Amino acid sequence: MERINSSLSAWQGNEDLQQRLNQTKQSLLKSPHIAQFLREQDQVTDEMITSGMTKLYEYKKERENCDNCPGLKRCPNLMQGYQPELYVERNHIEISYHACSLKVKEEKQKQEQKLIRSLYIPKDILAASFDQVEADSERMQASKVALQFAMNAKPGEDGMGLYFYGKFGVGKTYLMGAVANELKVRGIETFIIYTPDFFREMRQAIGDGSFQDKLEAVKKAEVLILDDIGAETTSGWTRDDVLGTILQHRMLEKLPTLFTSNYDYDELERHLSYSDKGGTEELKALRIMERIKHQTKSVLIKGENRRGR
């Protein structure tokens, strides 16, 4: 506020103050944002405009910053991440601020991260991009399929996802990180969850009362990536009441789910059939796999272990 007030107060004592104020007033009225406000608030008088010039000047400056947004971290507004709004109260023009869409999204992500600890993914995966994928024949096809998904995904309209499988260290998770970053550019929310940690976390959530909130957040994510499924210790509860519930909701709502695994479909089905109570539960595992197969395209990624380099 001090920067804006100083611009206006600098005119004090100047002989042509009135003329400059009139020029500033006319300049303010030419602002598209202010013009729209005045059209919507037809009770605003010329006197109210004159007395509210400081507020109008502040609003114009801040909205122009928003029009040329440099990103949340470099937001030049007085209240970083907040957008101004004009309103009339008691025959005076007033200004208030509300969080912009970028600020709202950041706060939502912080809450999600706080709620679901297994959303944590290493920094190199968070920075993944298709430009950095090695252009070898073993990963080219998988990269092409992943990019096509990222460019064309329509959560809520098309629930088809991907199932990337292959041996340890061939780059499955990196490709998923590239997908998530491409979707981010398109404004699509993506959860990348390390599955073994997630299942452990959900068991703990029963005790602290956060189970339902965590489950709902994962169920409703626009795009969900379950990383390293099959690496977890199998239990009937996590398979049926957690994974099964999530997949059923996402199938009905046409929300894409993507997977990475060391197992192909058949191997994962055998893994899911083992019960922590002993024995196997083939039918229950088959039900889960039918949902996965119906909603994903299977892609084998070959190659050497790149993590050992």
PDB file of C-alpha atoms in Angstrom:
ATOM      1  CA  MET A   1       0.000   0.000   0.000  1.00  0.00           C
ATOM      2  CA  GLU A   2       2.884   2.382   0.764  1.00  0.00           C
ATOM      3  CA  ARG A   3       4.199   2.231  -2.801  1.00  0.00           C
ATOM      4  CA  ILE A   4       0.807   3.162  -4.250  1.00  0.00           C
ATOM      5  CA  ASN A   5       0.096   5.932  -1.745  1.00  0.00           C
ATOM      6  CA  SER A   6       3.508   7.446  -2.321  1.00  0.00           C
ATOM      7  CA  SER A   7       2.770   7.717  -6.042  1.00  0.00           C
ATOM      8  CA  LEU A   8      -0.341   9.768  -5.322  1.00  0.00           C
ATOM      9  CA  SER A   9       1.012  11.815  -2.441  1.00  0.00           C
ATOM     10  CA  ALA A  10       3.961  12.918  -4.571  1.00  0.00           C
ATOM     11  CA  TRP A  11       1.598  15.282  -6.336  1.00  0.00           C
ATOM     12  CA  GLN A  12       0.888  17.268  -3.159  1.00  0.00           C
ATOM     13  CA  GLY A  13       1.967  20.885  -3.385  1.00  0.00           C
ATOM     14  CA  ASN A  14       2.209  20.833  -7.159  1.00  0.00           C
ATOM     15  CA  GLU A  15       0.531  23.762  -8.913  1.00  0.00           C
ATOM     16  CA  ASP A  16      -1.121  21.628 -11.578  1.00  0.00           C
ATOM     17  CA  LEU A  17      -2.297  19.029  -9.072  1.00  0.00           C
ATOM     18  CA  GLN A  18      -5.923  19.229 -10.174  1.00  0.00           C
ATOM     19  CA  GLN A  19      -5.026  18.811 -13.803  1.00  0.00           C
ATOM     20  CA  ARG A  20      -2.847  15.787 -13.086  1.00  0.00           C
ATOM     21  CA  LEU A  21      -5.549  14.256 -10.906  1.00  0.00           C
ATOM     22  CA  ASN A  22      -8.021  14.655 -13.752  1.00  0.00           C
ATOM     23  CA  GLN A  23      -5.591  13.027 -16.168  1.00  0.00           C
ATOM     24  CA  THR A  24      -5.034  10.163 -13.777  1.00  0.00           C
ATOM     25  CA  LYS A  25      -8.762   9.785 -13.326  1.00  0.00           C
ATOM     26  CA  GLN A  26      -9.312   9.545 -17.077  1.00  0.00           C
ATOM     27  CA  SER A  27      -6.488   7.037 -17.362  1.00  0.00           C
ATOM     28  CA  LEU A  28      -8.046   4.903 -14.631  1.00  0.00           C
ATOM     29  CA  LEU A  29     -11.418   4.979 -16.346  1.00  0.00           C
ATOM     30  CA  LYS A  30      -9.828   3.566 -19.498  1.00  0.00           C
ATOM     31  CA  SER A  31      -8.708   0.453 -17.655  1.00  0.00           C
ATOM     32  CA  PRO A  32     -10.821  -2.505 -18.902  1.00  0.00           C
ATOM     33  CA  HIS A  33     -11.098  -3.912 -15.375  1.00  0.00           C
ATOM     34  CA  ILE A  34     -12.282  -0.623 -13.888  1.00  0.00           C
ATOM     35  CA  ALA A  35     -14.641  -0.021 -16.811  1.00  0.00           C
ATOM     36  CA  GLN A  36     -16.203  -3.437 -16.202  1.00  0.00           C
ATOM     37  CA  PHE A  37     -16.600  -2.680 -12.490  1.00  0.00           C
ATOM     38  CA  LEU A  38     -18.375   0.602 -13.265  1.00  0.00           C
ATOM     39  CA  ARG A  39     -20.714  -1.129 -15.731  1.00  0.00           C
ATOM     40  CA  GLU A  40     -21.657  -3.682 -13.095  1.00  0.00           C
ATOM     41  CA  GLN A  41     -21.990  -1.048 -10.337  1.00  0.00           C
ATOM     42  CA  ASP A  42     -24.129   1.593 -12.002  1.00  0.00           C
ATOM     43  CA  GLN A  43     -24.767   3.331  -8.664  1.00  0.00           C
ATOM     44  CA  VAL A  44     -21.171   4.635  -8.594  1.00  0.00           C
ATOM     45  CA  THR A  45     -21.115   8.425  -8.924  1.00  0.00           C
ATOM     46  CA  ASP A  46     -18.388  10.737 -10.190  1.00  0.00           C
ATOM     47  CA  GLU A  47     -17.839  11.925  -6.630  1.00  0.00           C
ATOM     48  CA  MET A  48     -17.319   8.320  -5.449  1.00  0.00           C
ATOM     49  CA  ILE A  49     -14.789   7.796  -8.226  1.00  0.00           C
ATOM     50  CA  THR A  50     -12.868  10.930  -7.258  1.00  0.00           C
ATOM     51  CA  SER A  51     -12.762  10.034  -3.565  1.00  0.00           C
ATOM     52  CA  GLY A  52     -11.884   6.425  -4.364  1.00  0.00           C
ATOM     53  CA  MET A  53      -9.011   7.085  -6.750  1.00  0.00           C
ATOM     54  CA  THR A  54      -6.425   5.595  -4.416  1.00  0.00           C
ATOM     55  CA  LYS A  55      -8.397   2.324  -4.312  1.00  0.00           C
ATOM     56  CA  LEU A  56      -8.930   2.396  -8.081  1.00  0.00           C
ATOM     57  CA  TYR A  57      -5.220   3.010  -8.681  1.00  0.00           C
ATOM     58  CA  GLU A  58      -4.315   0.120  -6.397  1.00  0.00           C
ATOM     59  CA  TYR A  59      -6.833  -2.135  -8.111  1.00  0.00           C
ATOM     60  CA  LYS A  60      -5.614  -1.250 -11.609  1.00  0.00           C
ATOM     61  CA  LYS A  61      -1.970  -1.866 -10.725  1.00  0.00           C
ATOM     62  CA  GLU A  62      -2.640  -5.176  -8.983  1.00  0.00           C
ATOM     63  CA  ARG A  63      -4.954  -6.508 -11.697  1.00  0.00           C
ATOM     64  CA  GLU A  64      -2.421  -5.653 -14.386  1.00  0.00           C
ATOM     65  CA  ASN A  65       0.111  -7.676 -12.395  1.00  0.00           C
ATOM     66  CA  CYS A  66      -2.351 -10.565 -12.464  1.00  0.00           C
ATOM     67  CA  ASP A  67      -2.889 -10.173 -16.217  1.00  0.00           C
ATOM     68  CA  ASN A  68       0.870 -10.600 -16.684  1.00  0.00           C
ATOM     69  CA  CYS A  69       1.288 -13.200 -13.958  1.00  0.00           C
ATOM     70  CA  PRO A  70       4.945 -14.319 -13.620  1.00  0.00           C
ATOM     71  CA  GLY A  71       3.974 -17.235 -11.378  1.00  0.00           C
ATOM     72  CA  LEU A  72       3.159 -17.515  -7.695  1.00  0.00           C
ATOM     73  CA  LYS A  73       6.755 -17.387  -6.446  1.00  0.00           C
ATOM     74  CA  ARG A  74       7.414 -14.107  -8.280  1.00  0.00           C
ATOM     75  CA  CYS A  75       4.031 -12.501  -7.744  1.00  0.00           C
ATOM     76  CA  PRO A  76       4.605  -8.716  -7.410  1.00  0.00           C
ATOM     77  CA  ASN A  77       1.278  -7.964  -5.725  1.00  0.00           C
ATOM     78  CA  LEU A  78       1.169  -6.398  -2.279  1.00  0.00           C
ATOM     79  CA  MET A  79      -0.277  -9.649  -0.950  1.00  0.00           C
ATOM     80  CA  GLN A  80       1.545 -12.367  -2.864  1.00  0.00           C
ATOM     81  CA  GLY A  81      -0.906 -14.811  -4.426  1.00  0.00           C
ATOM     82  CA  TYR A  82      -3.955 -12.629  -3.816  1.00  0.00           C
ATOM     83  CA  GLN A  83      -6.112 -10.876  -6.411  1.00  0.00           C
ATOM     84  CA  PRO A  84      -7.945  -7.578  -5.776  1.00  0.00           C
ATOM     85  CA  GLU A  85     -11.685  -7.062  -6.016  1.00  0.00           C
ATOM     86  CA  LEU A  86     -13.624  -3.779  -5.945  1.00  0.00           C
ATOM     87  CA  TYR A  87     -16.958  -3.358  -4.197  1.00  0.00           C
ATOM     88  CA  VAL A  88     -19.184  -0.519  -2.972  1.00  0.00           C
ATOM     89  CA  GLU A  89     -19.997  -0.056   0.694  1.00  0.00           C
ATOM     90  CA  ARG A  90     -21.787   2.960   2.201  1.00  0.00           C
ATOM     91  CA  ASN A  91     -21.303   5.026  -0.946  1.00  0.00           C
ATOM     92  CA  HIS A  92     -17.553   4.404  -1.005  1.00  0.00           C
ATOM     93  CA  ILE A  93     -15.436   2.318  -3.350  1.00  0.00           C
ATOM     94  CA  GLU A  94     -13.573  -0.307  -1.344  1.00  0.00           C
ATOM     95  CA  ILE A  95     -11.071  -3.015  -2.208  1.00  0.00           C
ATOM     96  CA  SER A  96     -10.614  -6.523  -0.865  1.00  0.00           C
ATOM     97  CA  TYR A  97      -8.360  -9.442  -1.750  1.00  0.00           C
ATOM     98  CA  HIS A  98      -8.994 -13.120  -2.385  1.00  0.00           C
ATOM     99  CA  ALA A  99      -6.584 -15.946  -3.147  1.00  0.00           C
ATOM    100  CA  CYS A 100      -5.919 -16.389  -6.860  1.00  0.00           C
ATOM    101  CA  SER A 101      -6.286 -19.770  -8.561  1.00  0.00           C
ATOM    102  CA  LEU A 102      -2.546 -20.486  -8.247  1.00  0.00           C
ATOM    103  CA  LYS A 103      -2.607 -19.730  -4.518  1.00  0.00           C
ATOM    104  CA  VAL A 104      -5.697 -21.892  -4.021  1.00  0.00           C
ATOM    105  CA  LYS A 105      -4.026 -24.753  -5.874  1.00  0.00           C
ATOM    106  CA  GLU A 106      -0.824 -24.411  -3.829  1.00  0.00           C
ATOM    107  CA  GLU A 107      -2.731 -24.468  -0.542  1.00  0.00           C
ATOM    108  CA  LYS A 108      -4.718 -27.492  -1.720  1.00  0.00           C
ATOM    109  CA  GLN A 109      -1.499 -29.324  -2.587  1.00  0.00           C
ATOM    110  CA  LYS A 110      -0.026 -28.487   0.816  1.00  0.00           C
ATOM    111  CA  GLN A 111      -3.094 -29.882   2.531  1.00  0.00           C
ATOM    112  CA  GLU A 112      -2.950 -33.017   0.389  1.00  0.00           C
ATOM    113  CA  GLN A 113       0.745 -33.463   1.127  1.00  0.00           C
ATOM    114  CA  LYS A 114       0.076 -33.040   4.814  1.00  0.00           C
ATOM    115  CA  LEU A 115      -2.798 -35.514   4.655  1.00  0.00           C
ATOM    116  CA  ILE A 116      -1.075 -38.189   2.566  1.00  0.00           C
ATOM    117  CA  ARG A 117       2.599 -38.586   3.412  1.00  0.00           C
ATOM    118  CA  SER A 118       3.104 -41.264   0.732  1.00  0.00           C
ATOM    119  CA  LEU A 119       2.592 -38.587  -1.929  1.00  0.00           C
ATOM    120  CA  TYR A 120       6.297 -37.875  -1.423  1.00  0.00           C
ATOM    121  CA  ILE A 121       8.315 -38.580  -4.564  1.00  0.00           C
ATOM    122  CA  PRO A 122      12.095 -37.971  -5.026  1.00  0.00           C
ATOM    123  CA  LYS A 123      13.113 -34.622  -6.517  1.00  0.00           C
ATOM    124  CA  ASP A 124      14.478 -36.137  -9.731  1.00  0.00           C
ATOM    125  CA  ILE A 125      11.052 -37.645 -10.440  1.00  0.00           C
ATOM    126  CA  LEU A 126       9.258 -34.377  -9.650  1.00  0.00           C
ATOM    127  CA  ALA A 127      11.497 -32.677 -12.222  1.00  0.00           C
ATOM    128  CA  ALA A 128      11.079 -35.406 -14.863  1.00  0.00           C
ATOM    129  CA  SER A 129      10.388 -34.366 -18.454  1.00  0.00           C
ATOM    130  CA  PHE A 130       9.991 -36.120 -21.776  1.00  0.00           C
ATOM    131  CA  ASP A 131      12.885 -34.046 -23.134  1.00  0.00           C
ATOM    132  CA  GLN A 132      15.218 -35.862 -20.738  1.00  0.00           C
ATOM    133  CA  VAL A 133      14.064 -39.403 -21.572  1.00  0.00           C
ATOM    134  CA  GLU A 134      16.878 -41.348 -23.231  1.00  0.00           C
ATOM    135  CA  ALA A 135      16.023 -41.838 -26.894  1.00  0.00           C
ATOM    136  CA  ASP A 136      16.759 -45.570 -27.122  1.00  0.00           C
ATOM    137  CA  SER A 137      14.631 -48.172 -28.845  1.00  0.00           C
ATOM    138  CA  GLU A 138      13.842 -49.909 -25.558  1.00  0.00           C
ATOM    139  CA  ARG A 139      12.038 -46.923 -24.050  1.00  0.00           C
ATOM    140  CA  MET A 140      10.962 -44.968 -27.122  1.00  0.00           C
ATOM    141  CA  GLN A 141       7.620 -46.743 -27.503  1.00  0.00           C
ATOM    142  CA  ALA A 142       6.793 -46.420 -23.796  1.00  0.00           C
ATOM    143  CA  SER A 143       7.726 -42.733 -23.896  1.00  0.00           C
ATOM    144  CA  LYS A 144       5.495 -42.204 -26.925  1.00  0.00           C
ATOM    145  CA  VAL A 145       2.527 -43.898 -25.221  1.00  0.00           C
ATOM    146  CA  ALA A 146       3.099 -41.894 -22.029  1.00  0.00           C
ATOM    147  CA  LEU A 147       3.278 -38.580 -23.916  1.00  0.00           C
ATOM    148  CA  GLN A 148       0.126 -39.374 -25.882  1.00  0.00           C
ATOM    149  CA  PHE A 149      -1.693 -40.022 -22.619  1.00  0.00           C
ATOM    150  CA  ALA A 150      -0.410 -36.788 -21.058  1.00  0.00           C
ATOM    151  CA  MET A 151      -1.458 -34.729 -24.085  1.00  0.00           C
ATOM    152  CA  ASN A 152      -4.913 -36.270 -24.465  1.00  0.00           C
ATOM    153  CA  ALA A 153      -6.086 -37.295 -20.970  1.00  0.00           C
ATOM    154  CA  LYS A 154      -9.648 -36.200 -20.167  1.00  0.00           C
ATOM    155  CA  PRO A 155     -10.473 -37.055 -16.541  1.00  0.00           C
ATOM    156  CA  GLY A 156     -14.212 -37.481 -16.090  1.00  0.00           C
ATOM    157  CA  GLU A 157     -14.710 -38.294 -19.766  1.00  0.00           C
ATOM    158  CA  ASP A 158     -12.189 -41.052 -20.451  1.00  0.00           C
ATOM    159  CA  GLY A 159     -10.956 -43.247 -17.613  1.00  0.00           C
ATOM    160  CA  MET A 160      -8.367 -45.232 -19.588  1.00  0.00           C
ATOM    161  CA  GLY A 161      -4.948 -45.255 -17.918  1.00  0.00           C
ATOM    162  CA  LEU A 162      -1.588 -47.019 -18.339  1.00  0.00           C
ATOM    163  CA  TYR A 163       0.151 -50.017 -16.779  1.00  0.00           C
ATOM    164  CA  PHE A 164       3.949 -49.777 -17.135  1.00  0.00           C
ATOM    165  CA  TYR A 165       5.854 -52.882 -16.113  1.00  0.00           C
ATOM    166  CA  GLY A 166       9.416 -54.108 -16.375  1.00  0.00           C
ATOM    167  CA  LYS A 167      12.391 -55.016 -14.267  1.00  0.00           C
ATOM    168  CA  PHE A 168      13.871 -52.801 -11.574  1.00  0.00           C
ATOM    169  CA  GLY A 169      15.507 -49.548 -12.668  1.00  0.00           C
ATOM    170  CA  VAL A 170      14.367 -49.293 -16.303  1.00  0.00           C
ATOM    171  CA  GLY A 171      12.735 -45.879 -15.828  1.00  0.00           C
ATOM    172  CA  LYS A 172       9.057 -46.632 -15.211  1.00  0.00           C
ATOM    173  CA  THR A 173       8.669 -44.115 -12.394  1.00  0.00           C
ATOM    174  CA  TYR A 174      10.603 -41.436 -14.280  1.00  0.00           C
ATOM    175  CA  LEU A 175       8.192 -41.686 -17.206  1.00  0.00           C
ATOM    176  CA  MET A 176       5.264 -41.346 -14.811  1.00  0.00           C
ATOM    177  CA  GLY A 177       6.876 -38.221 -13.365  1.00  0.00           C
ATOM    178  CA  ALA A 178       7.122 -36.806 -16.885  1.00  0.00           C
ATOM    179  CA  VAL A 179       3.425 -37.592 -17.392  1.00  0.00           C
ATOM    180  CA  ALA A 180       2.518 -35.806 -14.148  1.00  0.00           C
ATOM    181  CA  ASN A 181       4.517 -32.702 -15.107  1.00  0.00           C
ATOM    182  CA  GLU A 182       2.948 -32.557 -18.569  1.00  0.00           C
ATOM    183  CA  LEU A 183      -0.513 -32.866 -17.009  1.00  0.00           C
ATOM    184  CA  LYS A 184       0.384 -30.081 -14.577  1.00  0.00           C
ATOM    185  CA  VAL A 185       0.975 -27.746 -17.520  1.00  0.00           C
ATOM    186  CA  ARG A 186      -2.542 -28.582 -18.673  1.00  0.00           C
ATOM    187  CA  GLY A 187      -3.935 -27.800 -15.196  1.00  0.00           C
ATOM    188  CA  ILE A 188      -4.764 -31.438 -14.391  1.00  0.00           C
ATOM    189  CA  GLU A 189      -4.234 -32.566 -10.796  1.00  0.00           C
ATOM    190  CA  THR A 190      -2.112 -35.701 -10.453  1.00  0.00           C
ATOM    191  CA  PHE A 191      -1.350 -37.805  -7.382  1.00  0.00           C
ATOM    192  CA  ILE A 192       1.858 -39.884  -7.559  1.00  0.00           C
ATOM    193  CA  ILE A 193       1.794 -42.345  -4.679  1.00  0.00           C
ATOM    194  CA  TYR A 194       4.417 -44.882  -3.690  1.00  0.00           C
ATOM    195  CA  THR A 195       2.082 -47.825  -3.161  1.00  0.00           C
ATOM    196  CA  PRO A 196       3.877 -49.777  -0.373  1.00  0.00           C
ATOM    197  CA  ASP A 197       4.106 -46.644   1.791  1.00  0.00           C
ATOM    198  CA  PHE A 198       0.505 -45.755   0.994  1.00  0.00           C
ATOM    199  CA  PHE A 199      -0.859 -49.089   2.198  1.00  0.00           C
ATOM    200  CA  ARG A 200       1.188 -48.861   5.401  1.00  0.00           C
ATOM    201  CA  GLU A 201      -0.090 -45.333   5.920  1.00  0.00           C
ATOM    202  CA  MET A 202      -3.703 -46.410   5.428  1.00  0.00           C
ATOM    203  CA  ARG A 203      -3.353 -49.068   8.125  1.00  0.00           C
ATOM    204  CA  GLN A 204      -2.071 -46.386  10.513  1.00  0.00           C
ATOM    205  CA  ALA A 205      -4.909 -44.064   9.489  1.00  0.00           C
ATOM    206  CA  ILE A 206      -7.445 -46.370  11.106  1.00  0.00           C
ATOM    207  CA  GLY A 207      -5.959 -45.488  14.482  1.00  0.00           C
ATOM    208  CA  ASP A 208      -5.653 -41.717  14.006  1.00  0.00           C
ATOM    209  CA  GLY A 209      -9.074 -41.259  12.399  1.00  0.00           C
ATOM    210  CA  SER A 210      -7.802 -39.965   9.044  1.00  0.00           C
ATOM    211  CA  PHE A 211      -8.591 -43.085   7.003  1.00  0.00           C
ATOM    212  CA  GLN A 212     -11.737 -41.819   5.273  1.00  0.00           C
ATOM    213  CA  ASP A 213     -10.242 -38.424   4.394  1.00  0.00           C
ATOM    214  CA  LYS A 214      -7.176 -40.064   2.869  1.00  0.00           C
ATOM    215  CA  LEU A 215      -9.282 -42.566   0.956  1.00  0.00           C
ATOM    216  CA  GLU A 216     -11.577 -39.864  -0.448  1.00  0.00           C
ATOM    217  CA  ALA A 217      -8.650 -37.694  -1.580  1.00  0.00           C
ATOM    218  CA  VAL A 218      -7.074 -40.563  -3.526  1.00  0.00           C
ATOM    219  CA  LYS A 219     -10.368 -41.792  -4.960  1.00  0.00           C
ATOM    220  CA  LYS A 220     -11.198 -38.357  -6.380  1.00  0.00           C
ATOM    221  CA  ALA A 221      -7.803 -37.270  -7.771  1.00  0.00           C
ATOM    222  CA  GLU A 222      -8.157 -36.333 -11.437  1.00  0.00           C
ATOM    223  CA  VAL A 223      -5.264 -38.633 -12.345  1.00  0.00           C
ATOM    224  CA  LEU A 224      -3.804 -41.186  -9.923  1.00  0.00           C
ATOM    225  CA  ILE A 225      -0.420 -42.852 -10.353  1.00  0.00           C
ATOM    226  CA  LEU A 226       0.196 -45.904  -8.142  1.00  0.00           C
ATOM    227  CA  ASP A 227       3.940 -46.426  -8.262  1.00  0.00           C
ATOM    228  CA  ASP A 228       5.487 -49.866  -7.666  1.00  0.00           C
ATOM    229  CA  ILE A 229       2.286 -51.799  -7.092  1.00  0.00           C
ATOM    230  CA  GLY A 230       3.139 -55.367  -6.142  1.00  0.00           C
ATOM    231  CA  ALA A 231       6.087 -54.354  -3.948  1.00  0.00           C
ATOM    232  CA  GLU A 232       3.788 -54.127  -0.911  1.00  0.00           C
ATOM    233  CA  THR A 233       3.024 -56.912   1.539  1.00  0.00           C
ATOM    234  CA  THR A 234      -0.344 -58.289   0.500  1.00  0.00           C
ATOM    235  CA  SER A 235      -3.304 -58.312   2.841  1.00  0.00           C
ATOM    236  CA  GLY A 236      -6.946 -58.940   2.109  1.00  0.00           C
ATOM    237  CA  TRP A 237      -7.872 -55.643   3.724  1.00  0.00           C
ATOM    238  CA  THR A 238      -5.564 -53.405   1.658  1.00  0.00           C
ATOM    239  CA  ARG A 239      -6.490 -55.297  -1.517  1.00  0.00           C
ATOM    240  CA  ASP A 240     -10.281 -55.288  -1.062  1.00  0.00           C
ATOM    241  CA  ASP A 241     -11.115 -52.328   1.202  1.00  0.00           C
ATOM    242  CA  VAL A 242      -8.448 -49.898   0.019  1.00  0.00           C
ATOM    243  CA  LEU A 243      -7.312 -50.712  -3.517  1.00  0.00           C
ATOM    244  CA  GLY A 244     -10.631 -52.230  -4.585  1.00  0.00           C
ATOM    245  CA  THR A 245     -12.639 -49.283  -3.254  1.00  0.00           C
ATOM    246  CA  ILE A 246     -10.351 -46.769  -4.980  1.00  0.00           C
ATOM    247  CA  LEU A 247     -10.433 -48.545  -8.339  1.00  0.00           C
ATOM    248  CA  GLN A 248     -14.200 -49.058  -8.277  1.00  0.00           C
ATOM    249  CA  HIS A 249     -14.874 -45.356  -7.686  1.00  0.00           C
ATOM    250  CA  ARG A 250     -12.379 -44.265 -10.315  1.00  0.00           C
ATOM    251  CA  MET A 251     -13.815 -46.663 -12.879  1.00  0.00           C
ATOM    252  CA  LEU A 252     -17.345 -45.366 -12.331  1.00  0.00           C
ATOM    253  CA  GLU A 253     -16.253 -41.725 -12.447  1.00  0.00           C
ATOM    254  CA  LYS A 254     -13.955 -42.260 -15.473  1.00  0.00           C
ATOM    255  CA  LEU A 255     -10.860 -41.022 -13.644  1.00  0.00           C
ATOM    256  CA  PRO A 256      -7.616 -42.422 -15.128  1.00  0.00           C
ATOM    257  CA  THR A 257      -5.341 -44.551 -12.952  1.00  0.00           C
ATOM    258  CA  LEU A 258      -1.763 -45.319 -13.962  1.00  0.00           C
ATOM    259  CA  PHE A 259       0.484 -48.020 -12.506  1.00  0.00           C
ATOM    260  CA  THR A 260       4.122 -49.012 -12.436  1.00  0.00           C
ATOM    261  CA  SER A 261       5.137 -52.522 -11.420  1.00  0.00           C
ATOM    262  CA  ASN A 262       7.831 -55.156 -11.713  1.00  0.00           C
ATOM    263  CA  TYR A 263       4.999 -57.603 -12.488  1.00  0.00           C
ATOM    264  CA  ASP A 264       2.937 -58.111 -15.606  1.00  0.00           C
ATOM    265  CA  TYR A 265      -0.845 -58.553 -15.242  1.00  0.00           C
ATOM    266  CA  ASP A 266      -0.680 -62.288 -14.510  1.00  0.00           C
ATOM    267  CA  GLU A 267       2.161 -61.960 -12.018  1.00  0.00           C
ATOM    268  CA  LEU A 268       0.372 -59.146 -10.187  1.00  0.00           C
ATOM    269  CA  GLU A 269      -2.803 -61.228 -10.016  1.00  0.00           C
ATOM    270  CA  ARG A 270      -0.875 -64.061  -8.354  1.00  0.00           C
ATOM    271  CA  HIS A 271       0.698 -61.578  -5.930  1.00  0.00           C
ATOM    272  CA  LEU A 272      -2.691 -60.119  -4.989  1.00  0.00           C
ATOM    273  CA  SER A 273      -4.184 -63.575  -4.453  1.00  0.00           C
ATOM    274  CA  TYR A 274      -1.944 -64.347  -1.489  1.00  0.00           C
ATOM    275  CA  SER A 275      -3.674 -63.779   1.827  1.00  0.00           C
ATOM    276  CA  ASP A 276      -2.043 -62.663   5.046  1.00  0.00           C
ATOM    277  CA  LYS A 277      -4.263 -65.238   6.707  1.00  0.00           C
ATOM    278  CA  GLY A 278      -2.631 -68.028   4.727  1.00  0.00           C
ATOM    279  CA  GLY A 279      -3.662 -69.648   1.480  1.00  0.00           C
ATOM    280  CA  THR A 280      -4.812 -67.849  -1.661  1.00  0.00           C
ATOM    281  CA  GLU A 281      -7.905 -65.899  -2.705  1.00  0.00           C
ATOM    282  CA  GLU A 282      -7.886 -66.156  -6.485  1.00  0.00           C
ATOM    283  CA  LEU A 283     -11.407 -64.847  -7.024  1.00  0.00           C
ATOM    284  CA  LYS A 284     -10.831 -61.641  -5.066  1.00  0.00           C
ATOM    285  CA  ALA A 285      -7.536 -61.047  -6.846  1.00  0.00           C
ATOM    286  CA  LEU A 286      -9.263 -61.648 -10.186  1.00  0.00           C
ATOM    287  CA  ARG A 287     -11.867 -58.969  -9.389  1.00  0.00           C
ATOM    288  CA  ILE A 288      -9.141 -56.397  -8.753  1.00  0.00           C
ATOM    289  CA  MET A 289      -7.250 -57.373 -11.886  1.00  0.00           C
ATOM    290  CA  GLU A 290     -10.362 -57.150 -14.055  1.00  0.00           C
ATOM    291  CA  ARG A 291     -10.726 -53.513 -13.006  1.00  0.00           C
ATOM    292  CA  ILE A 292      -7.050 -52.813 -13.713  1.00  0.00           C
ATOM    293  CA  LYS A 293      -7.057 -54.579 -17.101  1.00  0.00           C
ATOM    294  CA  HIS A 294     -10.300 -52.918 -18.164  1.00  0.00           C
ATOM    295  CA  GLN A 295      -8.992 -49.442 -17.395  1.00  0.00           C
ATOM    296  CA  THR A 296      -5.335 -49.584 -18.495  1.00  0.00           C
ATOM    297  CA  LYS A 297      -3.131 -50.204 -21.487  1.00  0.00           C
ATOM    298  CA  SER A 298      -0.257 -52.558 -20.653  1.00  0.00           C
ATOM    299  CA  VAL A 299       3.215 -51.368 -21.726  1.00  0.00           C
ATOM    300  CA  LEU A 300       6.433 -53.351 -21.227  1.00  0.00           C
ATOM    301  CA  ILE A 301       9.587 -51.282 -20.648  1.00  0.00           C
ATOM    302  CA  LYS A 302      12.814 -53.130 -21.381  1.00  0.00           C
ATOM    303  CA  GLY A 303      16.404 -52.103 -20.841  1.00  0.00           C
ATOM    304  CA  GLU A 304      19.230 -52.173 -18.376  1.00  0.00           C
ATOM    305  CA  ASN A 305      19.113 -50.984 -14.787  1.00  0.00           C
ATOM    306  CA  ARG A 306      19.907 -47.266 -15.017  1.00  0.00           C
ATOM    307  CA  ARG A 307      20.011 -46.710 -11.281  1.00  0.00           C
ATOM    308  CA  GLY A 308      23.341 -48.442 -11.021  1.00  0.00           C
ATOM    309  CA  ARG A 309      25.061 -45.926 -13.287  1.00  0.00           C
TER     310      ARG A 309
END
